[in-house]
GROMACS .gro file of C-alpha atoms in nm:
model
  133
    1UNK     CA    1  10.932 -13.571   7.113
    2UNK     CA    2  11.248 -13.453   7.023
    3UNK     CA    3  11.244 -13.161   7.269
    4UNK     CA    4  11.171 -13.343   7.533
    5UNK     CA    5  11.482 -13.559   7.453
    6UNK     CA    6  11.780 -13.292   7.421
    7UNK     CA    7  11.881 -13.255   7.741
    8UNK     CA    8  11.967 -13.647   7.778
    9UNK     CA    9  12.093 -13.723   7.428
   10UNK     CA   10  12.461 -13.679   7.384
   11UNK     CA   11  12.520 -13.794   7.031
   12UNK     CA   12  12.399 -13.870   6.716
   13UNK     CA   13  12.455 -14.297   6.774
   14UNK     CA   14  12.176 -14.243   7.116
   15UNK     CA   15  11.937 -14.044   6.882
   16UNK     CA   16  11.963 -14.281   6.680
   17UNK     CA   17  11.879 -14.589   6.934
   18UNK     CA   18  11.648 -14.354   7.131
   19UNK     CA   19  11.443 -14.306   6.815
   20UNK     CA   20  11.426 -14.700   6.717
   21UNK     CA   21  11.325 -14.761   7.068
   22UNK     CA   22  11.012 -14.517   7.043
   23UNK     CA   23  10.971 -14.565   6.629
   24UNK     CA   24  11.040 -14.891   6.560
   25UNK     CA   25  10.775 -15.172   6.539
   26UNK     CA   26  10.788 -15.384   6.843
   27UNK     CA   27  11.053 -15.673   6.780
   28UNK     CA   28  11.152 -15.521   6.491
   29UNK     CA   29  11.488 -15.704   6.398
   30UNK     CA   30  11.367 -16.032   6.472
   31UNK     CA   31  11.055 -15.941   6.198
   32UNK     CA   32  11.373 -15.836   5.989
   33UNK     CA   33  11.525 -16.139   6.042
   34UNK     CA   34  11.286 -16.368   5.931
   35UNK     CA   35  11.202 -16.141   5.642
   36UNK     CA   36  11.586 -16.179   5.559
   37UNK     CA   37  11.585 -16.564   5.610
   38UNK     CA   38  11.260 -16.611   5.383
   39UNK     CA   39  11.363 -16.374   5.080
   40UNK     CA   40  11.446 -16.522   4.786
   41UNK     CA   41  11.554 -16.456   4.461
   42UNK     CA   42  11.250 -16.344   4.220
   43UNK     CA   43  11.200 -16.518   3.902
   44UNK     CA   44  11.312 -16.222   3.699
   45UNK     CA   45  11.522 -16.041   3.933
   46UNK     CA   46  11.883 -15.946   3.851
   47UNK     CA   47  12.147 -16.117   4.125
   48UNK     CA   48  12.297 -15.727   4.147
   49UNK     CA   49  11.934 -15.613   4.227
   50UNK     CA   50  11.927 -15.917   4.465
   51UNK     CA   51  12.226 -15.905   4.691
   52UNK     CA   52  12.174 -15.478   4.683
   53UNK     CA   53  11.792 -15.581   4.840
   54UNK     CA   54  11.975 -15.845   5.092
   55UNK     CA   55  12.257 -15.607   5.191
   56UNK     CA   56  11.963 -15.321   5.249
   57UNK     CA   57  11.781 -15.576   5.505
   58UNK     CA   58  12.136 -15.638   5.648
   59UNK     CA   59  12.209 -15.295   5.720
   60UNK     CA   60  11.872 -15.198   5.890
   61UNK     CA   61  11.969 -15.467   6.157
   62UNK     CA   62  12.079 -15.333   6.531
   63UNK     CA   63  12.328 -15.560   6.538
   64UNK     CA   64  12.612 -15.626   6.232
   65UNK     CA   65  12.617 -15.989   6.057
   66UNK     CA   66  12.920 -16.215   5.995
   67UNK     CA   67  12.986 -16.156   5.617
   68UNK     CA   68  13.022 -16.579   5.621
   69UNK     CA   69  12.680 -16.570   5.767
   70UNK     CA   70  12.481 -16.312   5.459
   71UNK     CA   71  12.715 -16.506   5.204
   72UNK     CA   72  12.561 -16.866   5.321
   73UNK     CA   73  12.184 -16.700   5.342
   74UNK     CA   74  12.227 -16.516   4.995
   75UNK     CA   75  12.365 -16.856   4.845
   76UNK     CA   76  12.082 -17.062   5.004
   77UNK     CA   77  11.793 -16.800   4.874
   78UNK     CA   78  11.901 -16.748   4.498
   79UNK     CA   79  11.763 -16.872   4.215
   80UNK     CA   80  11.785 -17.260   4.152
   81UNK     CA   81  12.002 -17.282   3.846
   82UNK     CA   82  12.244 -16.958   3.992
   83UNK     CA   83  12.290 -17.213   4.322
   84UNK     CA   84  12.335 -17.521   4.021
   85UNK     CA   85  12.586 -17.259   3.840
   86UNK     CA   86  12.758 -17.166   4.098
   87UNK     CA   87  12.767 -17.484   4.306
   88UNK     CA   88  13.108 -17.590   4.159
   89UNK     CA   89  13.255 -17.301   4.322
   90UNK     CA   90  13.323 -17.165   4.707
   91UNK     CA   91  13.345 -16.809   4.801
   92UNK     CA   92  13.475 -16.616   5.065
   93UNK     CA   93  13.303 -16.267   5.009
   94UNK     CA   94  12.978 -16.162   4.868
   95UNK     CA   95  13.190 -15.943   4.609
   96UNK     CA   96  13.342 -16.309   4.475
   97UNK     CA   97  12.974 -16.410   4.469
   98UNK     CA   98  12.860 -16.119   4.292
   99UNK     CA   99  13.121 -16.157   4.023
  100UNK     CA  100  13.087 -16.479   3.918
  101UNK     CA  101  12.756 -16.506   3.976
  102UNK     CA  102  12.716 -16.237   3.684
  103UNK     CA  103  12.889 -16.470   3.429
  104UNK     CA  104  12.645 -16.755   3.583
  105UNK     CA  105  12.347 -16.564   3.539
  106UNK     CA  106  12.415 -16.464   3.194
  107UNK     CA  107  12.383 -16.814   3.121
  108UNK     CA  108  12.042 -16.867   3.341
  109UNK     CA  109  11.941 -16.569   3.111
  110UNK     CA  110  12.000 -16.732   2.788
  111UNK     CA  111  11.857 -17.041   2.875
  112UNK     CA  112  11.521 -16.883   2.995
  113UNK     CA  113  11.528 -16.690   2.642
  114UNK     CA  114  11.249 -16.849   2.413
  115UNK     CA  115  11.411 -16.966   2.119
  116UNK     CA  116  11.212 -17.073   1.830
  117UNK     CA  117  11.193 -17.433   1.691
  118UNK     CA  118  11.381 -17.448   1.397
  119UNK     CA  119  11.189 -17.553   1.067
  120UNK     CA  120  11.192 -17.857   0.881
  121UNK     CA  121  11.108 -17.649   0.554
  122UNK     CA  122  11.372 -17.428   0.599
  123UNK     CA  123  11.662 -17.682   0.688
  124UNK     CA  124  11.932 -17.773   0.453
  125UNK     CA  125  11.926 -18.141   0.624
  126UNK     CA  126  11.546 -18.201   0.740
  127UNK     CA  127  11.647 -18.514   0.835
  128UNK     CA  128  11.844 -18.398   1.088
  129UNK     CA  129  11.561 -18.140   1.253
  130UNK     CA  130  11.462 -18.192   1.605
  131UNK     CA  131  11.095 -18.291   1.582
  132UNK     CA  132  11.041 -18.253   1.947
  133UNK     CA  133  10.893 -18.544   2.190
   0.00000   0.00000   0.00000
């Protein structure tokens, strides 16, 4: 294939769209595009680990997004307590995002974080144990 393609190709930005035009899956970024609208945050899945998966999709697109427009989509698809965490506050980049949304999910990660039930026979005021519903 290539061969028969170095007499027309010029520089390394055609080879590039010559080869997604023979390579690619037919409507390949609007597939991407809906797998980028419907992926969301996984149960266990770091928010670094998240918006380094969401920037990946981004960058395999032909054409470049809006930063405003992967913030909102990244926002809308994370976890529901990060979007109740981070709610309160607006960014403007997905760097601002990242940052606090590490001090958010540190809290989403103790909160998941089994904790046992504390003992009645153990407590220095049973009284005051909480003895569940």
């Amino acid at each position: 294939w290539y061969r028969s393609t170095v007499n027309r190709i010029n520089s390394w930005d055609e080879l590039c769209k010559e080869m997604k035009i023979v390579f690619q899956t037919p409507r390949y970024d609007f597939r991407l595009q809906q797998e980028i609208f419907n992926r969301i945050q996984g149960e266990n899945e770091s928010l670094d680990l998240y918006i380094a998966a969401m920037e990946g999709l981004y960058s395999r697109l032909s054409t470049r997004v809006p930063e405003e427009v992967k913030l909102q989509q990244i926002l809308d698809n994370l976890h529901p307590q990060l979007q109740d965490r981070l709610s309160l506050f607006e960014f403007k980049t997905i760097e601002e995002l990242r940052l606090m949304g590490r001090r958010a999910e540190i809290g989403r990660l103790r909160s998941a974080a089994n904790r046992p039930e504390p003992r009645t026979s153990s407590a220095l005021e049973p009284d005051l144990v909480y003895a569940g519903p």
